[in-house]
Tab-separated table of C-alpha atoms in Angstrom:
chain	number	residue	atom	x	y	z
A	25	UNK	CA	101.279	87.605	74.754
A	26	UNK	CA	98.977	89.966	77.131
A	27	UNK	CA	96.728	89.994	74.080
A	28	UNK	CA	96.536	86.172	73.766
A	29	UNK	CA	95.916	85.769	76.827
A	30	UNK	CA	93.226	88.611	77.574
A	31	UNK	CA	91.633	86.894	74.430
A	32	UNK	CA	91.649	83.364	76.522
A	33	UNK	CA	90.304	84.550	79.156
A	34	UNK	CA	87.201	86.722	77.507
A	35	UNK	CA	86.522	83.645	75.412
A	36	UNK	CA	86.406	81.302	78.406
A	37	UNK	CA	84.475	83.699	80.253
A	38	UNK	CA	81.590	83.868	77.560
A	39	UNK	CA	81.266	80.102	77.318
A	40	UNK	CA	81.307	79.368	80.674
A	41	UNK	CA	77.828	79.950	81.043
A	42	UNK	CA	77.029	77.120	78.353
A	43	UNK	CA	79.334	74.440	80.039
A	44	UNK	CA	77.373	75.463	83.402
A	45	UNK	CA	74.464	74.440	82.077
A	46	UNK	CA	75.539	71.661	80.374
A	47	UNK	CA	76.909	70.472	83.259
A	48	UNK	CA	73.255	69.982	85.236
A	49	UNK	CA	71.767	67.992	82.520
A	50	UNK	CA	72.108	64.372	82.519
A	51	UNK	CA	73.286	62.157	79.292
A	52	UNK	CA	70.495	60.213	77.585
A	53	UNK	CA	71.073	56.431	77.965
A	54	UNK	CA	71.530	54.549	74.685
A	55	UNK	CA	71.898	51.584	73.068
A	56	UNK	CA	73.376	53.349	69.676
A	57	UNK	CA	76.558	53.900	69.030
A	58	UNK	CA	77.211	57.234	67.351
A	59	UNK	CA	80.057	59.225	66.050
A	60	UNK	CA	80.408	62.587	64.654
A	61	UNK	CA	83.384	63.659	62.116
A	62	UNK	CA	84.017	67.174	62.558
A	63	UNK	CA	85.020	68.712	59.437
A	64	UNK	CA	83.877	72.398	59.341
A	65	UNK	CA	86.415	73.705	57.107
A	66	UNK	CA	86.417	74.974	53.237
A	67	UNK	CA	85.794	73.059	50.179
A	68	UNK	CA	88.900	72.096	49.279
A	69	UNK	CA	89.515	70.710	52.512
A	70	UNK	CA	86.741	68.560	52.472
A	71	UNK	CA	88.049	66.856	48.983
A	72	UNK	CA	91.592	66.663	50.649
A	73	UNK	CA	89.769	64.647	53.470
A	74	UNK	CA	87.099	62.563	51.230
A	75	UNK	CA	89.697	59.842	49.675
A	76	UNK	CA	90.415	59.064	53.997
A	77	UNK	CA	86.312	58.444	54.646
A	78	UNK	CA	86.017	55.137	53.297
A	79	UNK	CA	88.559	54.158	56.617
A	80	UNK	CA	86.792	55.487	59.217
A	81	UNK	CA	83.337	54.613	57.565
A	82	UNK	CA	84.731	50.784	57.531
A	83	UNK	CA	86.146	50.981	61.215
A	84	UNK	CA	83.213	52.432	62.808
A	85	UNK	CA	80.725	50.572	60.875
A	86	UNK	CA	78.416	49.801	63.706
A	87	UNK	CA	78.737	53.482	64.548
A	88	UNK	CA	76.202	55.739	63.211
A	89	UNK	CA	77.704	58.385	61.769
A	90	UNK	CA	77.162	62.084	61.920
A	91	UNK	CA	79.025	64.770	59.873
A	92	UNK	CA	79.564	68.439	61.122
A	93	UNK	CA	80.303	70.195	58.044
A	94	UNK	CA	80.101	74.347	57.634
A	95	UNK	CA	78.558	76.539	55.235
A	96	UNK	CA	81.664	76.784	52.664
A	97	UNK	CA	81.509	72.748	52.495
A	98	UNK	CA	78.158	70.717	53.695
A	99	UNK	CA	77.078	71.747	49.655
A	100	UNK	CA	79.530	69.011	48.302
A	101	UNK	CA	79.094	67.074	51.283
A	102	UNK	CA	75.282	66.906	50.974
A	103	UNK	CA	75.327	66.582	47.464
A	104	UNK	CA	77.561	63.336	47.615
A	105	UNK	CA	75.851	62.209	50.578
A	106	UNK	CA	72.637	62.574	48.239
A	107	UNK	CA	73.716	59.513	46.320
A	108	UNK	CA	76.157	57.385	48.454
A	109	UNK	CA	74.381	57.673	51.554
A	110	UNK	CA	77.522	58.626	53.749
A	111	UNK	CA	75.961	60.074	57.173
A	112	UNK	CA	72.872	59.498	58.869
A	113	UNK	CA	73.045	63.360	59.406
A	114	UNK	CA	74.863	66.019	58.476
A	115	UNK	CA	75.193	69.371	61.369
A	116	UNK	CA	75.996	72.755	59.229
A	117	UNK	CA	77.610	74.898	61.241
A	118	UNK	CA	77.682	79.016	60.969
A	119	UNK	CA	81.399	79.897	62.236
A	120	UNK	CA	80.969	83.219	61.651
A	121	UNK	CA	77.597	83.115	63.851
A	122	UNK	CA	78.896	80.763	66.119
A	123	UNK	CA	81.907	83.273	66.853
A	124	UNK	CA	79.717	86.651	67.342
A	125	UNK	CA	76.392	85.284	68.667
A	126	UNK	CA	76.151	84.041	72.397
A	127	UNK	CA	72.859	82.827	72.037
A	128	UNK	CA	73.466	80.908	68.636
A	129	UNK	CA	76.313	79.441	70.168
A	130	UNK	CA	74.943	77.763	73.492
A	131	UNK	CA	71.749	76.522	71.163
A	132	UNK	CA	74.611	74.666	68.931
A	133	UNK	CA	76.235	73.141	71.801
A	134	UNK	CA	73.074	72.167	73.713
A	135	UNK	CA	71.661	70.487	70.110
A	136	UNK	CA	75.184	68.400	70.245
A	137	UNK	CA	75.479	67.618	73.729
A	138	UNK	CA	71.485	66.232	73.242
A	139	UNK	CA	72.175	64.082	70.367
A	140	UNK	CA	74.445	61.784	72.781
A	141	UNK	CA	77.768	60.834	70.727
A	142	UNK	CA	79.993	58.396	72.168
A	143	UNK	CA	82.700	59.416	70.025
A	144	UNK	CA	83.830	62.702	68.180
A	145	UNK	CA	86.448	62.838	65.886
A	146	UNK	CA	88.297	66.440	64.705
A	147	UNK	CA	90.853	65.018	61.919
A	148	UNK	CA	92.059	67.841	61.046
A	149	UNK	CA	96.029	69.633	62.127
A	150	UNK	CA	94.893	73.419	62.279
A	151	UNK	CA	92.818	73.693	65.308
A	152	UNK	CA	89.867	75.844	65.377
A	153	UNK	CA	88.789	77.305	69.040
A	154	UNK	CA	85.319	77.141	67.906
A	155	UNK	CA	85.635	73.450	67.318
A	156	UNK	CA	87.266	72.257	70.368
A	157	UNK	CA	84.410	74.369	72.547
A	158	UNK	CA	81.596	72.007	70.508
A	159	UNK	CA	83.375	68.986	70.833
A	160	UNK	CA	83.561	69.602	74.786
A	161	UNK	CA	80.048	70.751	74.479
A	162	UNK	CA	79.255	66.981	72.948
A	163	UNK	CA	80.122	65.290	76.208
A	164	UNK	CA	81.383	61.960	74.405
A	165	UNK	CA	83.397	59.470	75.984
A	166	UNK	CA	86.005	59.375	73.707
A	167	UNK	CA	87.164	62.260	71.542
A	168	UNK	CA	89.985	61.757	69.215
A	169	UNK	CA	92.010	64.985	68.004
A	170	UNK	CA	95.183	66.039	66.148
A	171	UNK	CA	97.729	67.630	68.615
A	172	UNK	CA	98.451	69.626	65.482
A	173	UNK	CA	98.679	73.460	65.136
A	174	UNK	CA	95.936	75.659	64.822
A	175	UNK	CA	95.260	79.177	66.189
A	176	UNK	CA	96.735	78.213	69.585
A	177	UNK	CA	99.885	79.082	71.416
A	178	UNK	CA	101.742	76.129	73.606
A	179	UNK	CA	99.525	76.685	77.000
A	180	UNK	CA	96.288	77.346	75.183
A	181	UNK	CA	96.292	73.712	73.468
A	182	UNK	CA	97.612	72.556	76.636
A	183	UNK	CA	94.323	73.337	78.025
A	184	UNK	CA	92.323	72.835	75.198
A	185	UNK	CA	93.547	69.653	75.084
A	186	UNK	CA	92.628	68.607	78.347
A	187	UNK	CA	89.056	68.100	76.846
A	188	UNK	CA	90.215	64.838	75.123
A	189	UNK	CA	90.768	61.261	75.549
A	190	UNK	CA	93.137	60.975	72.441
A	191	UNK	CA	95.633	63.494	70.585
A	192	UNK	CA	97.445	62.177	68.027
A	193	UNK	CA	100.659	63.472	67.571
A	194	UNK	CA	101.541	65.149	63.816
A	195	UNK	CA	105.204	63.712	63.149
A	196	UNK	CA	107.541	67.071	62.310
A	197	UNK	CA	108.225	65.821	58.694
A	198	UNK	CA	104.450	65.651	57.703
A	199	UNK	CA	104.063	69.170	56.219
A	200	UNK	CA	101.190	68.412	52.870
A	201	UNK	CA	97.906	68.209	54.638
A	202	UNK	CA	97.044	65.614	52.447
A	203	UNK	CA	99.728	63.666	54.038
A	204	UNK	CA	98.539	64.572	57.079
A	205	UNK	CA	94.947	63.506	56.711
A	206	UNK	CA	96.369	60.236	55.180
A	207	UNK	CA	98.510	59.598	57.989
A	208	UNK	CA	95.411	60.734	61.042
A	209	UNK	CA	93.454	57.880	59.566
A	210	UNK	CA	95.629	55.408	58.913
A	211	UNK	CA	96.376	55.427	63.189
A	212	UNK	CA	93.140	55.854	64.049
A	213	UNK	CA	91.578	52.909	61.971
A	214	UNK	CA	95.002	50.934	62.090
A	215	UNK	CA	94.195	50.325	57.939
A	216	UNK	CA	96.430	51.522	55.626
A	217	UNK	CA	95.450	53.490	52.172
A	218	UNK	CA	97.707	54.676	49.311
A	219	UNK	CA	96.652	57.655	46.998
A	220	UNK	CA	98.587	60.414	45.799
A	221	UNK	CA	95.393	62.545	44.921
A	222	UNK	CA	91.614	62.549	45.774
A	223	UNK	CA	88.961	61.371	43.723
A	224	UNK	CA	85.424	62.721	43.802
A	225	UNK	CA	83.001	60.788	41.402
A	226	UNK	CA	80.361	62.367	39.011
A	227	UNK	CA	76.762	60.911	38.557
A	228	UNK	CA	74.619	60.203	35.262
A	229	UNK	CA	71.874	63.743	36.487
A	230	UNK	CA	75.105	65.904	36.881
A	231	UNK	CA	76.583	64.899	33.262
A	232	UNK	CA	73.296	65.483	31.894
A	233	UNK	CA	73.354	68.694	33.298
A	234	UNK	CA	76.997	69.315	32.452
A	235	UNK	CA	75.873	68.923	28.729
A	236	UNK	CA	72.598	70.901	29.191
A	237	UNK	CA	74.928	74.102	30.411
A	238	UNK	CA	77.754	73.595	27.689
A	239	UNK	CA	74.881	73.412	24.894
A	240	UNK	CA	73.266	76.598	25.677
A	241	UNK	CA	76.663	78.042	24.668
A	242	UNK	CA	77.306	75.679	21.852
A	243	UNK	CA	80.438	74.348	23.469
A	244	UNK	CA	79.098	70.353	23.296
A	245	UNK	CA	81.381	69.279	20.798
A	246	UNK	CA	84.185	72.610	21.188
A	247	UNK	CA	87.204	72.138	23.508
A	248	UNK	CA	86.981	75.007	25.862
A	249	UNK	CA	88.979	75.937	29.375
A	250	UNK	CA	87.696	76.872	33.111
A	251	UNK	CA	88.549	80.141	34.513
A	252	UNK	CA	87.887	80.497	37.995
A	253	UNK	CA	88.378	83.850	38.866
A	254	UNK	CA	87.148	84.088	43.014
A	255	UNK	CA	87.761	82.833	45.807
A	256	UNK	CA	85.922	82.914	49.534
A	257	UNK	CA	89.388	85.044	50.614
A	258	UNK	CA	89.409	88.117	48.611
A	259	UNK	CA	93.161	88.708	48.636
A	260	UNK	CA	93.670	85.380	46.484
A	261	UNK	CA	91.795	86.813	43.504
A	262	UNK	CA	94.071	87.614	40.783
A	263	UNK	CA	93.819	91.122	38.923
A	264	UNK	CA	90.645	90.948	36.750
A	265	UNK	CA	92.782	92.657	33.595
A	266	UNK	CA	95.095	89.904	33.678
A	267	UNK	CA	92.366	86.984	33.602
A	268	UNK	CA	90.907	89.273	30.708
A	269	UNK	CA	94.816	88.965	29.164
A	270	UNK	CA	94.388	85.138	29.699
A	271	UNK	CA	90.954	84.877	28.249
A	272	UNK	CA	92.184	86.772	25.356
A	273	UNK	CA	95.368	83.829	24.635
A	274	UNK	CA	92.838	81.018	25.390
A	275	UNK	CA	91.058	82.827	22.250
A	276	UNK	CA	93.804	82.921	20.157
A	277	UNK	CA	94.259	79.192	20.755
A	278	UNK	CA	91.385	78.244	19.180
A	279	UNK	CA	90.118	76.943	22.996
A	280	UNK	CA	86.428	78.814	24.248
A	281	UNK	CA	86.739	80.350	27.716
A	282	UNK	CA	83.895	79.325	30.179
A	283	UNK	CA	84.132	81.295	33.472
A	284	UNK	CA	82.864	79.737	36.473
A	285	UNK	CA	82.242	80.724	40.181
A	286	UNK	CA	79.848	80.618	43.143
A	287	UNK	CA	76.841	83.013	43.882
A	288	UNK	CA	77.905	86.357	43.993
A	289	UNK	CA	80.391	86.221	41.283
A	290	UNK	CA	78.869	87.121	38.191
A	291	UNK	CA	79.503	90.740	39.395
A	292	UNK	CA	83.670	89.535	39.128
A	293	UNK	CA	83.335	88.491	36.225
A	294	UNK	CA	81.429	91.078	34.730
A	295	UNK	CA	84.484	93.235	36.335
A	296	UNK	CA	86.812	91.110	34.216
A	297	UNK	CA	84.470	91.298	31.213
A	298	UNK	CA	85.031	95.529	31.313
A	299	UNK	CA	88.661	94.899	29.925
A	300	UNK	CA	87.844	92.657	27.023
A	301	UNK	CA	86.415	93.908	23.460
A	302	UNK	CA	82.604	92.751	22.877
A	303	UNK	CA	83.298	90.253	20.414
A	304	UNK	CA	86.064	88.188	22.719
A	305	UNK	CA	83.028	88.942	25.848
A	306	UNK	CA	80.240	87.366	23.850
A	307	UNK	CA	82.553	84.075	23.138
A	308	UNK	CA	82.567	83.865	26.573
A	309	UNK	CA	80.226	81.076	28.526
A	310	UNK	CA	79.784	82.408	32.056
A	311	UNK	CA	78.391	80.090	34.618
A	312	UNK	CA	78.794	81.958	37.462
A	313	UNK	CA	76.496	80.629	40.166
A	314	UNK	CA	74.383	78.296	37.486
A	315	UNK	CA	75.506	74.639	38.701
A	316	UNK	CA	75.861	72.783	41.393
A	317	UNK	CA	79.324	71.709	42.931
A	318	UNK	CA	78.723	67.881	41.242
A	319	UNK	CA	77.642	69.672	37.944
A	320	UNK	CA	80.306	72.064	38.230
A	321	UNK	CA	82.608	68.971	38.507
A	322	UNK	CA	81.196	66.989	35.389
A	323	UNK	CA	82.186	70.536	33.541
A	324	UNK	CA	85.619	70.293	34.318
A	325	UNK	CA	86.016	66.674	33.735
A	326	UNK	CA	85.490	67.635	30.489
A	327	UNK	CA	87.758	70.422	30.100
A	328	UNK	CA	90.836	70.980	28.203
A	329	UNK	CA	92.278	72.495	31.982
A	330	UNK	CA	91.603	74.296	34.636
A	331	UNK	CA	93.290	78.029	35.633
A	332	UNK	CA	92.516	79.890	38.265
A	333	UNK	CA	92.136	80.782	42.233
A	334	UNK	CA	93.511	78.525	44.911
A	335	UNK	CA	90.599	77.470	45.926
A	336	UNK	CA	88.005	74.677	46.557
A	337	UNK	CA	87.224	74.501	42.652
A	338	UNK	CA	90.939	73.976	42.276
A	339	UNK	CA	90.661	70.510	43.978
A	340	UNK	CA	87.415	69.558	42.361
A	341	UNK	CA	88.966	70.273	39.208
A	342	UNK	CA	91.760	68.021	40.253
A	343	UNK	CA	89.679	65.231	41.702
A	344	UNK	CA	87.801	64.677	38.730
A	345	UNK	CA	91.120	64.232	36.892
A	346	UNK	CA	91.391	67.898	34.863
A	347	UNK	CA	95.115	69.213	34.408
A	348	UNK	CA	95.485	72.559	36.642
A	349	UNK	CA	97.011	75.798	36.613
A	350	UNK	CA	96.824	77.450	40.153
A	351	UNK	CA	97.645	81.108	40.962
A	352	UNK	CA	99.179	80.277	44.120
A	353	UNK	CA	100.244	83.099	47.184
A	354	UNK	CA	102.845	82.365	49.849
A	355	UNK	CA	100.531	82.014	52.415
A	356	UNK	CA	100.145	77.725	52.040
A	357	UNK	CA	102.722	77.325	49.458
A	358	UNK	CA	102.723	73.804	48.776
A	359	UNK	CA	100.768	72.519	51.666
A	360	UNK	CA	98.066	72.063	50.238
A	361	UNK	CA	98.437	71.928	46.552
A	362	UNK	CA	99.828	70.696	44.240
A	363	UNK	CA	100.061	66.990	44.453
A	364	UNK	CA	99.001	64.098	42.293
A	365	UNK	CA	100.613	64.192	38.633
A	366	UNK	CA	102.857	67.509	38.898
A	367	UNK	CA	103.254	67.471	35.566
A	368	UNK	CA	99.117	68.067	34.855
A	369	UNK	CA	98.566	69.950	38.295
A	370	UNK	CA	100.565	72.853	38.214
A	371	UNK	CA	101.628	76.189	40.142
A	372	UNK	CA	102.169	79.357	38.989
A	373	UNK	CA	103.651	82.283	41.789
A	374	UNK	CA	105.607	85.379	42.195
A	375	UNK	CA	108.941	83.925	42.529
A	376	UNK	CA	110.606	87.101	44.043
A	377	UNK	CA	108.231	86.347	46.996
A	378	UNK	CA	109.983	85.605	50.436
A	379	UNK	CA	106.900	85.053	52.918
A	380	UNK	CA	106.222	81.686	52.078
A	381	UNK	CA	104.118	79.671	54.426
A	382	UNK	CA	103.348	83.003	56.827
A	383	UNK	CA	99.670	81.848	56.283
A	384	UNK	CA	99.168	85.075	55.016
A	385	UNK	CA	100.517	87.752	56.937
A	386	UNK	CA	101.237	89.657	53.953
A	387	UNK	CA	96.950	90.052	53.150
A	388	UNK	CA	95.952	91.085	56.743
A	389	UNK	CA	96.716	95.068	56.230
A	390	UNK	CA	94.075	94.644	53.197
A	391	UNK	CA	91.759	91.422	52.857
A	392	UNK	CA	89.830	93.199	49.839
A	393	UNK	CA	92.694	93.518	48.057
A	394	UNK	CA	95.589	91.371	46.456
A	395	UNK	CA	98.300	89.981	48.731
A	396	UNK	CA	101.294	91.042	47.227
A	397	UNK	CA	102.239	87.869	45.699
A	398	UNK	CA	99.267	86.956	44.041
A	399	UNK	CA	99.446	90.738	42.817
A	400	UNK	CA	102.938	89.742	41.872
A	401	UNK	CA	102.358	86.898	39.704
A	402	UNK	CA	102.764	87.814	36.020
A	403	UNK	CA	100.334	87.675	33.155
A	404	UNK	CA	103.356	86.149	30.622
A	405	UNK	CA	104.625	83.505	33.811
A	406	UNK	CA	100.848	82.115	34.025
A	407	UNK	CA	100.231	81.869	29.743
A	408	UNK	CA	104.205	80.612	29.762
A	409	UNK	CA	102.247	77.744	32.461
A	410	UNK	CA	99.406	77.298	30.292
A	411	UNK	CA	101.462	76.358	27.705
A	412	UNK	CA	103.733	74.231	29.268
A	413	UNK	CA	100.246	72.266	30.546
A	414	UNK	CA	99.289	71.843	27.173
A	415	UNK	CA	102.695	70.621	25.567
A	416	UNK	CA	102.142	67.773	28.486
A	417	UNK	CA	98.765	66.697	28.083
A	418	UNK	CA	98.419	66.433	24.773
């Protein structure tokens, strides 16, 4: 508790200086109504969120909307606002910046609080400290927030959420976040809307490109499989010998392995590549970092499956309608995957595991290596899952 609360008070000493000085400037007068959605999570949260837009873009339509999105998922968001023309703006923020650099921080805040929004919206139930100091920063009239959980004890979101004008309340038996964005919108837009899984949608230049990348490996007309090996968290990422195991069954199968993956991820699967024989490596398509997320999503709606991380990819792959096979930890188990058709989007886990939903205490000794169960999930329990996929979707 001393901790926690040492931690408060450093953190409300450094920003003190920034609410100081917003506190001698004087709102802009406007005409415009304007709103910002504050979304600055991962990927996959962002996809989780998406099917829930169409509400609040109908409900505020006179508003015009901005979208505070982070680095891990203003790609996606850009990209789709590209085409559908979603936001009038979209703010990236730099958590990782924001959290370590005074002078990065008050420029943020003083760029929000001067771009005048009347209302702010944070629909999201896991609480960021970061966010809730920006959304103060933005000196709207109304700001709308989750009472939720996030990374606050009892009398730190009491005072955090002093800085609002509405929290809604999470009901106790609302424990999927997808249920949970689902049920934020529905009260704030008093509209109701029924999916059991999100839907992203795919565009005539990303197909194109979706063929151009399977044709330079001659897969066009082949049925192949996605393997997504990383993940943003390090201790998700399964054993590289035993994604070389699965590549090798996928082989055997008569399906072609394409390996996909951000930036910076060629190296992992050049790791996993070290524990295959050259003949099963060059059958290999790796697109590591070669596609964009929209391309990347065209791929998989054409795949036989996909198998991999728990990660943003995961919920692409399932938004565009491709059966999954998740290597999932105990840190979220089941809130937020899987969902949707639980037959096609599938789990695989350690089952002698007994830290479920600790949001992953078990990976804070070591975040560069395996929690121990992802570590503990077994090469034979994820091919047994592969398998079972396949005896269902064909």
């Amino acid at each position: 508790m001393l901790k926690k609360i040492c931690r408060y008070i450093i953190r409300a000493a450094a920003n003190y200086p920034i609410f100081f000085e917003i506190s001698l400037r004087r709102r802009k007068k406007s005409g415009k109504k304007t709103m910002l959605l504050v979304k600055p999570e991962g990927i996959g949260d962002f996809i989780l969120f998406y099917p829930t837009l169409r509400l609040y873009l109908e409900k505020f339509a006179d508003y015009e909307v901005s979208f505070l999105a982070s680095a891990r998922n203003c790609g996606l968001a850009k990209e789709l606002n590209d085409k559908l023309n979603l936001f009038s703006e979209i703010i990236v923020l730099d958590k990782e910046k924001f959290a370590a650099n005074f002078f990065y921080r008050r420029e943020f805040c003083l760029d929000i609080f001067k771009k005048n929004f009347s209302l702010v919206v944070y629909p999201t139930s896991w609480r960021e400290p970061k966010c809730d100091v920006i959304i103060q920063a933005s000196g709207a009239d109304k700001k709308i927030v989750f009472a939720g959980d996030g990374y606050y004890s009892d009398w730190e979101k009491t005072a955090a959420n002093s800085a609002y004008s509405a929290i809604i309340p999470l009901p106790p038996d609302l424990f999927r976040e997808i249920d949970k964005y689902r049920y934020f919108a529905e009260k704030i837009t008093g509209r109701k809307i029924d999916y059991s899984a999100p839907r992203i949608e795919v565009f005539g230049e990303n197909i194109l490109a979706a063929r151009k990348a399977l044709d330079n490996f001659g897969l066009s007309h082949k049925k192949f499989a996605v393997i997504f090996p990383g993940s943003a968290d390090r201790y998700k990422i399964w054993p590289r010998e035993r994604f070389a195991r699965v590549i090798r069954f996928l082989l055997a199968q008569g399906l072609a392995p394409v390996v996909a993956g951000a930036a910076g991820d060629e190296r992992l699967f050049s790791e996993i590549a070290e524990n295959l024989r050259p003949e099963e490596r060059a059958s290999v398509a790796d697109l590591c970092g070669q596609t964009s997320l929209l391309t990347l999503a065209a791929i998989l709606k054409k795949a036989e499956f996909y198998f991999g991380s728990d990660t943003g990819a995961l919920h692409l792959a399932a938004a565009v309608g491709c059966p999954t096979v998740c290597l999932m930890g105990g840190g979220h188990f089941h809130r937020f995957f899987p969902y949707g058709d639980l037959k096609l989007n599938r789990i695989v886990f350690d089952r002698r595991m007994n830290c479920r939903n600790d949001d992953w205490a078990c990976a804070r000794k070591n975040k560069n290596e395996p929690a121990p169960c992802i570590a503990g999930i077994k090469t034979e329990d994820a091919i047994a899952e592969i398998q079972n996929l396949l005896k269902n979707s064909n």
